[in-house]
JSON list of C-alpha atoms in Angstrom, two decimals:
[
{"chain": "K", "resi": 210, "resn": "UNK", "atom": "CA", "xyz": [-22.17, 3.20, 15.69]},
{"chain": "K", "resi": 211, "resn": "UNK", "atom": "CA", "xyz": [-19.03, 1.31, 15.15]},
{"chain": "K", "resi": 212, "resn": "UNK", "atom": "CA", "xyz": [-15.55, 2.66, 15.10]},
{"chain": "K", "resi": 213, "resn": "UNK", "atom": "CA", "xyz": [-12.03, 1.91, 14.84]},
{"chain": "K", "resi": 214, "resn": "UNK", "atom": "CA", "xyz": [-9.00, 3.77, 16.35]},
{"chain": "K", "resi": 215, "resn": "UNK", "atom": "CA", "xyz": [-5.36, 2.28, 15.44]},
{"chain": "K", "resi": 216, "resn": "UNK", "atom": "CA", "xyz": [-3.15, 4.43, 17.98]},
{"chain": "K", "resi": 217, "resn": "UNK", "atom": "CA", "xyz": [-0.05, 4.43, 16.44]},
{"chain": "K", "resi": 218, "resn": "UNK", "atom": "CA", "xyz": [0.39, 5.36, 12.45]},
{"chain": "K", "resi": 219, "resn": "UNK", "atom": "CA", "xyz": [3.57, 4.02, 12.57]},
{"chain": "K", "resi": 220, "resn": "UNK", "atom": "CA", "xyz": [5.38, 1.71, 14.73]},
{"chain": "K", "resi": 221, "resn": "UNK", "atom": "CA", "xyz": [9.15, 0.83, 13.86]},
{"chain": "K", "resi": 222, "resn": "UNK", "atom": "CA", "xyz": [10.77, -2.22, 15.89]},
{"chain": "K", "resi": 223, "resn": "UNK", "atom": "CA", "xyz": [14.19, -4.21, 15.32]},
{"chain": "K", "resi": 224, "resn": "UNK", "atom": "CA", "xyz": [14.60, -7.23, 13.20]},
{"chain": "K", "resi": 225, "resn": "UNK", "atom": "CA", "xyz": [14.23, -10.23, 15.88]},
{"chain": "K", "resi": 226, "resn": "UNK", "atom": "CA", "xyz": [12.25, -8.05, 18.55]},
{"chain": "K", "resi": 227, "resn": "UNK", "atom": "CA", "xyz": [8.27, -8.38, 19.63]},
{"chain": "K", "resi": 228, "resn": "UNK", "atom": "CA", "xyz": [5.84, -6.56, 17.55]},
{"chain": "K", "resi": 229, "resn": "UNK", "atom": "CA", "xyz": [2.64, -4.91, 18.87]},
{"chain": "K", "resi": 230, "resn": "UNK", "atom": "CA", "xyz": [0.38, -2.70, 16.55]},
{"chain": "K", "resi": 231, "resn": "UNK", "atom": "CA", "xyz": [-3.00, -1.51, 18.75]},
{"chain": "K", "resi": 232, "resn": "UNK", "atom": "CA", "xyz": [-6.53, -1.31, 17.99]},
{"chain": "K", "resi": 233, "resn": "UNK", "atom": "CA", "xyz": [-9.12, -0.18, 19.95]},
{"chain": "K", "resi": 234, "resn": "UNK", "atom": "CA", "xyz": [-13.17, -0.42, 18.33]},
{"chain": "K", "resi": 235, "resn": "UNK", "atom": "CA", "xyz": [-16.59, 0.42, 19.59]},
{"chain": "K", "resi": 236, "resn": "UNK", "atom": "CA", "xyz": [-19.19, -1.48, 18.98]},
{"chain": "K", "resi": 237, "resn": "UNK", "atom": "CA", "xyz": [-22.86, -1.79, 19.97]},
{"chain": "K", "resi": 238, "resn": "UNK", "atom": "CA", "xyz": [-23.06, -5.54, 19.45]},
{"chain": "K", "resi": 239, "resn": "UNK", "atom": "CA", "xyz": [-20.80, -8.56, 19.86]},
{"chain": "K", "resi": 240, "resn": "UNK", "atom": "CA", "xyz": [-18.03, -7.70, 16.98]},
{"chain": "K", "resi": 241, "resn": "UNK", "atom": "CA", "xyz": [-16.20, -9.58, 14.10]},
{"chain": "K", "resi": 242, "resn": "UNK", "atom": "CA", "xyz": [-13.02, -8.37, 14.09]},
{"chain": "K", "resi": 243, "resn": "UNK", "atom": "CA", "xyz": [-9.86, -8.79, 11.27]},
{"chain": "K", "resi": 244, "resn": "UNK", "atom": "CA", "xyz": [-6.39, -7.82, 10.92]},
{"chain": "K", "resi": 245, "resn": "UNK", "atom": "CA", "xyz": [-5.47, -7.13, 7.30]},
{"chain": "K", "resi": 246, "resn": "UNK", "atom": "CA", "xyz": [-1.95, -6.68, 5.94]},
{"chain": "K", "resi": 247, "resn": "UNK", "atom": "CA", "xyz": [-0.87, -4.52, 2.55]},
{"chain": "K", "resi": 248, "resn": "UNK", "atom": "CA", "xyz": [1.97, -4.81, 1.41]},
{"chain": "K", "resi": 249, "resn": "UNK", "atom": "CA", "xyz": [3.76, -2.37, -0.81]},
{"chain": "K", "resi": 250, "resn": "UNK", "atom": "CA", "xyz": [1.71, -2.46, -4.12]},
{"chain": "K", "resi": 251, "resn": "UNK", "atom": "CA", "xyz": [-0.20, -5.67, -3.56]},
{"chain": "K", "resi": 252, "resn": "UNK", "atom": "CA", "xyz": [-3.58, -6.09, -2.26]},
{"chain": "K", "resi": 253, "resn": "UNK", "atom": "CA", "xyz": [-5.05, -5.99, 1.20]},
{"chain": "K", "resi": 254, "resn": "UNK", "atom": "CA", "xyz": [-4.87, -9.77, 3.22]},
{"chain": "K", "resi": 255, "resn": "UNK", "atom": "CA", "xyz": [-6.19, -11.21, 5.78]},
{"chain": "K", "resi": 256, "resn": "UNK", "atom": "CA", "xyz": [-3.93, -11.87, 8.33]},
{"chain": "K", "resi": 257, "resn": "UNK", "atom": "CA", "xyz": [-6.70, -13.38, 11.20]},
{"chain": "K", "resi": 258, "resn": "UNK", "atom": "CA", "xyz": [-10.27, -12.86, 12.81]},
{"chain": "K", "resi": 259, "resn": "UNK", "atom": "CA", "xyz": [-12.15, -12.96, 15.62]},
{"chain": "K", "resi": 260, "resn": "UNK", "atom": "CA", "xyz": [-15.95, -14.06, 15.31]},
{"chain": "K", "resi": 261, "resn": "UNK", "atom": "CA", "xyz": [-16.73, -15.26, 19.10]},
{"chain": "K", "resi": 262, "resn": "UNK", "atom": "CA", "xyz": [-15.01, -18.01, 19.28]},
{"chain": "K", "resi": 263, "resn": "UNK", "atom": "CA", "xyz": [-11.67, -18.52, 21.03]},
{"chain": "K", "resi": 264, "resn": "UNK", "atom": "CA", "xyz": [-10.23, -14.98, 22.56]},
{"chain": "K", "resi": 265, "resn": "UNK", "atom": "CA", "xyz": [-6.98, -15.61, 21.46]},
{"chain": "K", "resi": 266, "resn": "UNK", "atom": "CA", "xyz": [-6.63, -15.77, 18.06]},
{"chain": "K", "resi": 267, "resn": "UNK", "atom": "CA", "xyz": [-3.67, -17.22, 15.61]},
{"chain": "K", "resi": 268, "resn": "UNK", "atom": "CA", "xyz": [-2.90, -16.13, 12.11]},
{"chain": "K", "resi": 269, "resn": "UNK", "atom": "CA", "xyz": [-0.54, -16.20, 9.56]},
{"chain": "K", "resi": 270, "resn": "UNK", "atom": "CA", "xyz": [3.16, -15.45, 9.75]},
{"chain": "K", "resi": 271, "resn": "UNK", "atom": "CA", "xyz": [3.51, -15.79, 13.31]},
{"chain": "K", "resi": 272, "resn": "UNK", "atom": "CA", "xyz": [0.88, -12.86, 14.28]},
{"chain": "K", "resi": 273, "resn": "UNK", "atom": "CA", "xyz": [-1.90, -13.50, 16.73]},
{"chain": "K", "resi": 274, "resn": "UNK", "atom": "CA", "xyz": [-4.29, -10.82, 18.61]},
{"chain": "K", "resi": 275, "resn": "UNK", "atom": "CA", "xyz": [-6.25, -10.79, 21.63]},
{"chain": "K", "resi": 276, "resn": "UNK", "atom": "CA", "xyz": [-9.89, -10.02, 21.88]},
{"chain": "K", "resi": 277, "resn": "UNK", "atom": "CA", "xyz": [-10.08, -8.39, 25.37]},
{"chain": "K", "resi": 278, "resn": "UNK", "atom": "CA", "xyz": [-13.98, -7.46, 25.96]},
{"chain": "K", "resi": 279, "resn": "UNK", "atom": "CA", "xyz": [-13.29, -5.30, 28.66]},
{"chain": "K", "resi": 280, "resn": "UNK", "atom": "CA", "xyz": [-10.59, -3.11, 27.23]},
{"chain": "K", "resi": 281, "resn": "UNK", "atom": "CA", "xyz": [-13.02, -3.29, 23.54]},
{"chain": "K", "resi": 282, "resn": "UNK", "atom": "CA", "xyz": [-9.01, -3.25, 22.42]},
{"chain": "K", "resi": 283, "resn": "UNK", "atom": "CA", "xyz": [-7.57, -6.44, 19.61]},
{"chain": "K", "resi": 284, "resn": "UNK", "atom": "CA", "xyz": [-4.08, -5.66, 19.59]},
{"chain": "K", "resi": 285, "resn": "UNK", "atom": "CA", "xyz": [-1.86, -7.16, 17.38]},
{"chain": "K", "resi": 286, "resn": "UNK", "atom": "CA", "xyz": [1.14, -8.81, 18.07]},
{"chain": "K", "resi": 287, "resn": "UNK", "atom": "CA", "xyz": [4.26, -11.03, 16.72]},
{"chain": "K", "resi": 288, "resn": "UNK", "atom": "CA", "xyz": [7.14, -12.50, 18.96]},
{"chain": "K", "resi": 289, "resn": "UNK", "atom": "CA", "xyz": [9.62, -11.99, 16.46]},
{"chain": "K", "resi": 290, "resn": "UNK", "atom": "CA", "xyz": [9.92, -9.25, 14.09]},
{"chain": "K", "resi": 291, "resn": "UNK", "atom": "CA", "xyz": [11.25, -10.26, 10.17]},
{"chain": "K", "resi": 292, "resn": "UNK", "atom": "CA", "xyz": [11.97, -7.87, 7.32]},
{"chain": "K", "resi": 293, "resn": "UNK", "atom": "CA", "xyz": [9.36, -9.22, 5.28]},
{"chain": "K", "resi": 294, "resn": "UNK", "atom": "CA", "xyz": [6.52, -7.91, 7.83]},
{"chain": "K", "resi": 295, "resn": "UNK", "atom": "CA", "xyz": [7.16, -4.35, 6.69]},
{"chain": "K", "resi": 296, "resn": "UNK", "atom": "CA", "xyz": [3.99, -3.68, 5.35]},
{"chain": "K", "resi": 297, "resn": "UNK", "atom": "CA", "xyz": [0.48, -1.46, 7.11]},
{"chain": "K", "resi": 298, "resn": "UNK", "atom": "CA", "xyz": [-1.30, -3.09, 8.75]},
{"chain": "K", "resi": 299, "resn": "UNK", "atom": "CA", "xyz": [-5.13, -2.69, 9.30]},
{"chain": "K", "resi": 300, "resn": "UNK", "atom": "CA", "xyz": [-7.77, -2.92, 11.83]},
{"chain": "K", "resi": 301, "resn": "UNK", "atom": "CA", "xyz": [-11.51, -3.81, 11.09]},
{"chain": "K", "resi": 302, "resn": "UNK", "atom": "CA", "xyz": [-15.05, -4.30, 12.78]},
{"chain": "K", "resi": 303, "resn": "UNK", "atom": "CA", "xyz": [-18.00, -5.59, 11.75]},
{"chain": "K", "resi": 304, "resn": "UNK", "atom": "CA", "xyz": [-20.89, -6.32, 13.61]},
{"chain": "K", "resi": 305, "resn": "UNK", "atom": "CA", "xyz": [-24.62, -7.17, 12.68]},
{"chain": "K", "resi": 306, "resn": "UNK", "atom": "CA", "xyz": [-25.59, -3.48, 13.05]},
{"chain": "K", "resi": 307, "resn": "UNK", "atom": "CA", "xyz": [-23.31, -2.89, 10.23]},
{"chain": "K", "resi": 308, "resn": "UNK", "atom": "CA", "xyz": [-25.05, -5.12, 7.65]},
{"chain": "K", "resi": 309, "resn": "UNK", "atom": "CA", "xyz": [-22.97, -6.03, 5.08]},
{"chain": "K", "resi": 310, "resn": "UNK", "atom": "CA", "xyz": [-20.25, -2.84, 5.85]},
{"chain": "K", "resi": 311, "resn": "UNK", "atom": "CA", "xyz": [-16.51, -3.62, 7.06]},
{"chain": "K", "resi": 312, "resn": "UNK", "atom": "CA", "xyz": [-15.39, -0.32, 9.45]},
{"chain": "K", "resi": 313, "resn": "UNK", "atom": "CA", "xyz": [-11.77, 0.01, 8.61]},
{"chain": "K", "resi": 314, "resn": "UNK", "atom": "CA", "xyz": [-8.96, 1.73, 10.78]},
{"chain": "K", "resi": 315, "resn": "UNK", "atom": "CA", "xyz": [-6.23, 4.26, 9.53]},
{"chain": "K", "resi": 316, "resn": "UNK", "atom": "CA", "xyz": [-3.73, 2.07, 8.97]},
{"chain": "K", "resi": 317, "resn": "UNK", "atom": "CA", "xyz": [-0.44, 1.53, 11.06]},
{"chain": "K", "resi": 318, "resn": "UNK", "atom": "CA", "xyz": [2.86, 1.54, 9.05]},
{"chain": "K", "resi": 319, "resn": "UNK", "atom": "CA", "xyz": [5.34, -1.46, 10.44]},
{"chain": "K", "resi": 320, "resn": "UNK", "atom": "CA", "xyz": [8.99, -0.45, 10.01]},
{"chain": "K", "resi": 321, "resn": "UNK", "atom": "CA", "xyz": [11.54, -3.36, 10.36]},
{"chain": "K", "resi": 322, "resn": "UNK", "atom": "CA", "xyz": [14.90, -2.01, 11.43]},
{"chain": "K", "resi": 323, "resn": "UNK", "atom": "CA", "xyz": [17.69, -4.49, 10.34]},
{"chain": "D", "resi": 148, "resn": "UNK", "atom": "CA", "xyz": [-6.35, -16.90, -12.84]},
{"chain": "D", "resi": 149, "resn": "UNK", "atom": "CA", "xyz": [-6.51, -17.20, -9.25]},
{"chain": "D", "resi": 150, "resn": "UNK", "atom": "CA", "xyz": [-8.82, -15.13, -6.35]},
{"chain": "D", "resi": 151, "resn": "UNK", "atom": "CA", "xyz": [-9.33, -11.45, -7.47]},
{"chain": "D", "resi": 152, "resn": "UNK", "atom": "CA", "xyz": [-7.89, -9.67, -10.32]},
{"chain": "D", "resi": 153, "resn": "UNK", "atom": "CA", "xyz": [-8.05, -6.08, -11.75]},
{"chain": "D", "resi": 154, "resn": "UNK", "atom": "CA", "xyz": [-6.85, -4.28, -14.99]},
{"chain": "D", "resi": 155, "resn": "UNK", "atom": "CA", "xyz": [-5.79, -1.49, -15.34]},
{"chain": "D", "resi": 156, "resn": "UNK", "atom": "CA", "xyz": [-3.31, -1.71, -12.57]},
{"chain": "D", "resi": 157, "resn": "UNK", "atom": "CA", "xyz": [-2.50, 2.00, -13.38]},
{"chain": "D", "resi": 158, "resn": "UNK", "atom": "CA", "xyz": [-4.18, 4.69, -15.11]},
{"chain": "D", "resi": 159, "resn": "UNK", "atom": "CA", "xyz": [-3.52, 7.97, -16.30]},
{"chain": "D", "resi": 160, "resn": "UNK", "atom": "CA", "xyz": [-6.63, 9.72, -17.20]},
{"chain": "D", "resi": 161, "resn": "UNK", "atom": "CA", "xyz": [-7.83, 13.63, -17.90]},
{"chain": "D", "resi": 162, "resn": "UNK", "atom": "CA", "xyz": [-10.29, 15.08, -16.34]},
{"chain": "D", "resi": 163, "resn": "UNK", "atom": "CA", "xyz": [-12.49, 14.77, -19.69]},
{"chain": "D", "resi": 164, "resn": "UNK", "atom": "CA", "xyz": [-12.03, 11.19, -20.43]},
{"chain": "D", "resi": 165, "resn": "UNK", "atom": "CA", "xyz": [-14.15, 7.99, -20.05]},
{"chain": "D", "resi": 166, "resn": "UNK", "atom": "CA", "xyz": [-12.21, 5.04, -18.87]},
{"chain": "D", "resi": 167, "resn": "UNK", "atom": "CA", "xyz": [-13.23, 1.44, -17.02]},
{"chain": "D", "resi": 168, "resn": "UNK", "atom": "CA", "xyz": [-11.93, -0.52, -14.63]},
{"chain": "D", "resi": 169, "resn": "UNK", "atom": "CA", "xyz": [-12.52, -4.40, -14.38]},
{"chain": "D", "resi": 170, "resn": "UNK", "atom": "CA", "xyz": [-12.37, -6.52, -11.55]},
{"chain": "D", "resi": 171, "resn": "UNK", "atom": "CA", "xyz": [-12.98, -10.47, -12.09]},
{"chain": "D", "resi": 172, "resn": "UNK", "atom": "CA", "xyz": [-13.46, -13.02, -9.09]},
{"chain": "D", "resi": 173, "resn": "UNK", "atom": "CA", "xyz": [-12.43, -16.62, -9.28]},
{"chain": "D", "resi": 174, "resn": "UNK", "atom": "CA", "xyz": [-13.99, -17.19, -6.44]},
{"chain": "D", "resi": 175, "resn": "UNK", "atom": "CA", "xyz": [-17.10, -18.58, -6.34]},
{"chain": "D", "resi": 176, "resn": "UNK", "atom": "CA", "xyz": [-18.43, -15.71, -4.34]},
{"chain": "D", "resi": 177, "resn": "UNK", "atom": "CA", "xyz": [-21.66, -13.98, -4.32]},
{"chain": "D", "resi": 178, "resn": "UNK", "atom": "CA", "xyz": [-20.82, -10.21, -3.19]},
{"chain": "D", "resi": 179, "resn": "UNK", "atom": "CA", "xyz": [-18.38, -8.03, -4.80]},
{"chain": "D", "resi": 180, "resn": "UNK", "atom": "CA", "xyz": [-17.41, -4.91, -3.37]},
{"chain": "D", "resi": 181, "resn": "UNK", "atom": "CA", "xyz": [-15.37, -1.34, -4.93]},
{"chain": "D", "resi": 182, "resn": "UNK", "atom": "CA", "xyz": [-13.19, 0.97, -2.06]},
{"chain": "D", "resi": 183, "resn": "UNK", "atom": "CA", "xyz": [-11.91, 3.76, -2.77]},
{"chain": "D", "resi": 184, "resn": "UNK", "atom": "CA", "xyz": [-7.69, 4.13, -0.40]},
{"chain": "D", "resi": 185, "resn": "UNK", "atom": "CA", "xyz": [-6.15, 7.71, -0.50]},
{"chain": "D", "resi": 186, "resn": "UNK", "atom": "CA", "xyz": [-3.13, 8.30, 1.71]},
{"chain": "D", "resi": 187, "resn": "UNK", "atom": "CA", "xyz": [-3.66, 9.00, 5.44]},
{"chain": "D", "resi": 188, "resn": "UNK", "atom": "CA", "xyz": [-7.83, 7.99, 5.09]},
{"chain": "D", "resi": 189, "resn": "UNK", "atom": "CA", "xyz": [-9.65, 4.76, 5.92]},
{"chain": "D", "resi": 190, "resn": "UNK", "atom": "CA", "xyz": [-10.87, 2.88, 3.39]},
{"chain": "D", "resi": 191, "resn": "UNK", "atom": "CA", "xyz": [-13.59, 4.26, 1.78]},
{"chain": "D", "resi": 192, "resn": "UNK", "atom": "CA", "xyz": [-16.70, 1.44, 1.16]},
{"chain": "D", "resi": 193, "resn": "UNK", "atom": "CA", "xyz": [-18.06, 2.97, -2.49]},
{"chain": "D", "resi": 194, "resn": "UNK", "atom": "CA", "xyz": [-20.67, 0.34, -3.62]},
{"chain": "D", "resi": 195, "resn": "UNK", "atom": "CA", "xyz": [-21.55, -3.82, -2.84]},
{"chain": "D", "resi": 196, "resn": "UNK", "atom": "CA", "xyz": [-23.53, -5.85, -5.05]},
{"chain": "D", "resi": 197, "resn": "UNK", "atom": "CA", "xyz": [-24.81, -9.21, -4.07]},
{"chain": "D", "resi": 198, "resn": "UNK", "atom": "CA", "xyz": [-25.57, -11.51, -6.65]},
{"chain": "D", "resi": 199, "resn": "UNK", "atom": "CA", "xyz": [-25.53, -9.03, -9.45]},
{"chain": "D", "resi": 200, "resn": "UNK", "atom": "CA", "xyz": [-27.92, -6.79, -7.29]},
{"chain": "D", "resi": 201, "resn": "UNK", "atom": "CA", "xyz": [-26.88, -3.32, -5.81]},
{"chain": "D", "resi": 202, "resn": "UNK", "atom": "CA", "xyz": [-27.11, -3.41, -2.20]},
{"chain": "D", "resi": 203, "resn": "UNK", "atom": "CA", "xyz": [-25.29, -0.53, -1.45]},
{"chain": "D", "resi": 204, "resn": "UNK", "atom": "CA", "xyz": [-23.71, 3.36, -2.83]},
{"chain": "D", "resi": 205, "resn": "UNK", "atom": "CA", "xyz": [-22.32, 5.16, 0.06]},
{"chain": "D", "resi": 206, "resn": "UNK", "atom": "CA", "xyz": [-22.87, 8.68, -1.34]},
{"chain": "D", "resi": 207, "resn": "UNK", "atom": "CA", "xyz": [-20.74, 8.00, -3.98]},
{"chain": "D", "resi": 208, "resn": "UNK", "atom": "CA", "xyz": [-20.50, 10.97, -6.94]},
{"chain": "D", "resi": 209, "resn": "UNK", "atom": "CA", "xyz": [-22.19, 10.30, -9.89]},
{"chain": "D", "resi": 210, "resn": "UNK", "atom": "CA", "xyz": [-19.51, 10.32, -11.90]},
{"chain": "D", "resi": 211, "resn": "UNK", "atom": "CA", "xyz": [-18.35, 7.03, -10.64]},
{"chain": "D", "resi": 212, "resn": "UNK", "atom": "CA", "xyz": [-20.95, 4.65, -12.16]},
{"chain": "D", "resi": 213, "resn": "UNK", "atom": "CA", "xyz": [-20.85, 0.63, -11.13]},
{"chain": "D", "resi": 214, "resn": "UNK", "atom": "CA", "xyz": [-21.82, -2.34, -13.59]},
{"chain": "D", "resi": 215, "resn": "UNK", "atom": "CA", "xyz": [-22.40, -5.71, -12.37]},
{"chain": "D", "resi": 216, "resn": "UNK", "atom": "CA", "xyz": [-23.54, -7.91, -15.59]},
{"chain": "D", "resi": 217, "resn": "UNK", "atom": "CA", "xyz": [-23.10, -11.22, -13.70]},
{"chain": "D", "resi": 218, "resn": "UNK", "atom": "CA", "xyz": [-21.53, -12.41, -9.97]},
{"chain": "D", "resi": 219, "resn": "UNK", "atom": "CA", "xyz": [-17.81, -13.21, -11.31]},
{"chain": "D", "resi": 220, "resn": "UNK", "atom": "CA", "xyz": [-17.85, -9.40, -13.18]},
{"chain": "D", "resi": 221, "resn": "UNK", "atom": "CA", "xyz": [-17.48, -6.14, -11.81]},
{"chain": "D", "resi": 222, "resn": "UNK", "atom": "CA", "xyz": [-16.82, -2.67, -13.72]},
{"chain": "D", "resi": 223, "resn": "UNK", "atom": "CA", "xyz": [-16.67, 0.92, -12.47]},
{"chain": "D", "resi": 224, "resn": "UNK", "atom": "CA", "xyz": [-16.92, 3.31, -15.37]},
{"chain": "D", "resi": 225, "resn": "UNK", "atom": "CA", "xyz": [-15.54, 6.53, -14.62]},
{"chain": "D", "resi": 226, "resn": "UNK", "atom": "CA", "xyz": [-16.08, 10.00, -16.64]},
{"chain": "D", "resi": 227, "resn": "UNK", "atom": "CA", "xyz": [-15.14, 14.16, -16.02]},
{"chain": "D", "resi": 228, "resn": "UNK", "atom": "CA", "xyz": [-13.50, 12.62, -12.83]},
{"chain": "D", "resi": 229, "resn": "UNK", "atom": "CA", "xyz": [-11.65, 15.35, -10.53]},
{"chain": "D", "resi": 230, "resn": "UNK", "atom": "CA", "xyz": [-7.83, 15.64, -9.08]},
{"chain": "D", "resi": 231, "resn": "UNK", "atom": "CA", "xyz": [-9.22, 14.40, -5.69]},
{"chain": "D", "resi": 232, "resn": "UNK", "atom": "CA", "xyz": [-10.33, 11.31, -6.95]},
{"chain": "D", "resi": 233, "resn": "UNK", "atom": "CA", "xyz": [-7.31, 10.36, -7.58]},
{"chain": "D", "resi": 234, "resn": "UNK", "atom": "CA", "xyz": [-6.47, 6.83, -5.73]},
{"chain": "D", "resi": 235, "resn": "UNK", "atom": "CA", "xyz": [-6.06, 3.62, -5.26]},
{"chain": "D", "resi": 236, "resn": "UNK", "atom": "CA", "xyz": [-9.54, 1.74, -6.34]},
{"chain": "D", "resi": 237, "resn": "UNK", "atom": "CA", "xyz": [-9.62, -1.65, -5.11]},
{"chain": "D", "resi": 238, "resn": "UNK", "atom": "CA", "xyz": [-12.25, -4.60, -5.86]},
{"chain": "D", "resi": 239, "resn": "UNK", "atom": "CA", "xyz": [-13.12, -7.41, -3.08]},
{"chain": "D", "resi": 240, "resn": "UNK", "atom": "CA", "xyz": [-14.80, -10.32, -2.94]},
{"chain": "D", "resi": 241, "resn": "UNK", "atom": "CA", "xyz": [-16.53, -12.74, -0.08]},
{"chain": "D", "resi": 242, "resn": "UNK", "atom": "CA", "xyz": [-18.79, -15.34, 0.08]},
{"chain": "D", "resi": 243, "resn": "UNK", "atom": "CA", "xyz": [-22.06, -13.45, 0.97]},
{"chain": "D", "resi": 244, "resn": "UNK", "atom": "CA", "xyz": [-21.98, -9.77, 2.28]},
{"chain": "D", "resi": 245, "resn": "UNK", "atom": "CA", "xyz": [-20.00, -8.67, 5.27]},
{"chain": "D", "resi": 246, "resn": "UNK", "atom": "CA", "xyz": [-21.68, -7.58, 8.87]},
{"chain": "D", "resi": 247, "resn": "UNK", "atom": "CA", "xyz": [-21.68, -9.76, 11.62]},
{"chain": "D", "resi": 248, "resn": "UNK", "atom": "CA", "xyz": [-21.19, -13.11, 10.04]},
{"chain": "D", "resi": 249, "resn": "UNK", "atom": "CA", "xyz": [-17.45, -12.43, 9.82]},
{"chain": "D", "resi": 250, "resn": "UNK", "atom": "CA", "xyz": [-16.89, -13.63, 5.98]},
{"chain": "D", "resi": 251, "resn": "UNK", "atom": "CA", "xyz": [-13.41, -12.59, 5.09]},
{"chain": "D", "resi": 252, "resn": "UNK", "atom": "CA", "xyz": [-13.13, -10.44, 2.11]},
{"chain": "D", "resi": 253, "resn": "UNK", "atom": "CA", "xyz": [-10.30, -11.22, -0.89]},
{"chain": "D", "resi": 254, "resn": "UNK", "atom": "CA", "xyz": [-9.42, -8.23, -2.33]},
{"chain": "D", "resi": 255, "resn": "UNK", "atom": "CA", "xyz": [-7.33, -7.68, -5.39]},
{"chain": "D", "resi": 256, "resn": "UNK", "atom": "CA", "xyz": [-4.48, -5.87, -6.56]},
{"chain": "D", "resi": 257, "resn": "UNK", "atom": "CA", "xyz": [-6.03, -2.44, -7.01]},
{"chain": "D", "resi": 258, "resn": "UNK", "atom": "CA", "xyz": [-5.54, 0.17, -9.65]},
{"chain": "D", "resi": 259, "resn": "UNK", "atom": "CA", "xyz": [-3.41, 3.18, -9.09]},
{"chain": "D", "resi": 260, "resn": "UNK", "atom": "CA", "xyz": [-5.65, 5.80, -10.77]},
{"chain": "D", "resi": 261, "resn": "UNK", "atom": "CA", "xyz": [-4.12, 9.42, -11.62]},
{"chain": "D", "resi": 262, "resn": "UNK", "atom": "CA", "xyz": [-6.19, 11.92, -12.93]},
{"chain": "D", "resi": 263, "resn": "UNK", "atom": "CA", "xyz": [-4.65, 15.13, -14.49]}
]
């Protein structure tokens, strides 16, 4: 059965410094996997995903993750931290197994220090 | 109107009312999914539909009843609700179901329900 585990619920980082939110999944199949992004009373977006293509993966904003097989981890991360990427940010697999049902994470809260 | 909207965006409701919520696609899409967010919990999958058809209820309390009268349209009536369903109820869209196929899901605003 799938899972999701984000390890941090919140992560707070300076305005201007690298971002990394983690997610590690299980999966009995070859995964899809998303980042989503809420920010305060708005809807959930997608941010990027990973369907078996490229292992490296670019999104929007500046964020990008890494599929890494052998670590079943697809961290997050953003060079540059900006004010306006305070928001929680969520982790999500889906594989064939899982029909037609996304397996979401906790949720980790991104802080942006000024 | 653009992707996915919902009204109410809040409600306020006792435990002995009826009340709706709507959710409306612009889309084009052919599944449309409710979740149930509370603080500190995953999202909570409650039902999919794909073209108009129920495909799934995860366990989901009667009291929480879907309506799906065409693939643009989605309700979730909601009567003698409890304190603990309290939430945020959001609607989502995508272009088929989810699972392996990786289709991204649009979701909407969501609607802050309170129930007293």
């Amino acid at each position: 059965a799938q899972s999701v585990t984000q390890l941090d619920s919140h992560v707070s980082v300076s305005e201007g410094t690298p971002v990394l939110l983690r997610c590690n999944y299980s999966s009995s199949y070859s995964p899809s996997l998303f980042w989503y992004v809420q920010h305060p009373n708005k809807g959930l977006q997608l941010l990027l995903k990973y369907t078996s293509a490229a292992t490296l993966v670019k999104g929007i904003n500046g964020f990008e993750a890494e599929f890494k097989k052998s670590e079943t981890s697809f961290h997050l991360t953003k060079p540059s931290a900006h004010m306006s990427d305070a928001a929680e940010y969520f982790c999500v697999v889906s594989d064939w197994d899982s029909n037609y049902q996304l397996i979401w994470g906790a949720g980790t809260k991104l802080i942006i220090k000024p | 109107e653009t992707g996915v909207t919902q009204t109410p965006r809040h409600l306020v409701m006792g435990m002995t009312n009826k009340k709706s919520l709507k959710c409306e696609q612009h889309l084009g899409h052919n599944a449309m999914y409710w979740y149930k967010q509370s603080a500190k919990k995953p999202l909570e999958l409650m039902f999919v539909y794909s073209l108009e058809e129920r495909v799934e209820n995860n366990s989901v309390p009667s009291r929480f009843s879907p309506e799906c009268p065409n693939s643009s349209h989605l309700f979730l009536h909601l009567h003698t609700l409890q304190p603990e369903d309290s939430a945020l109820y959001l609607c989502a869209s995508s272009q088929d179901v989810a699972g392996g196929g990786g289709h991204e899901q649009f979701f909407g605003p969501g609607t802050r329900l309170t129930v007293l």
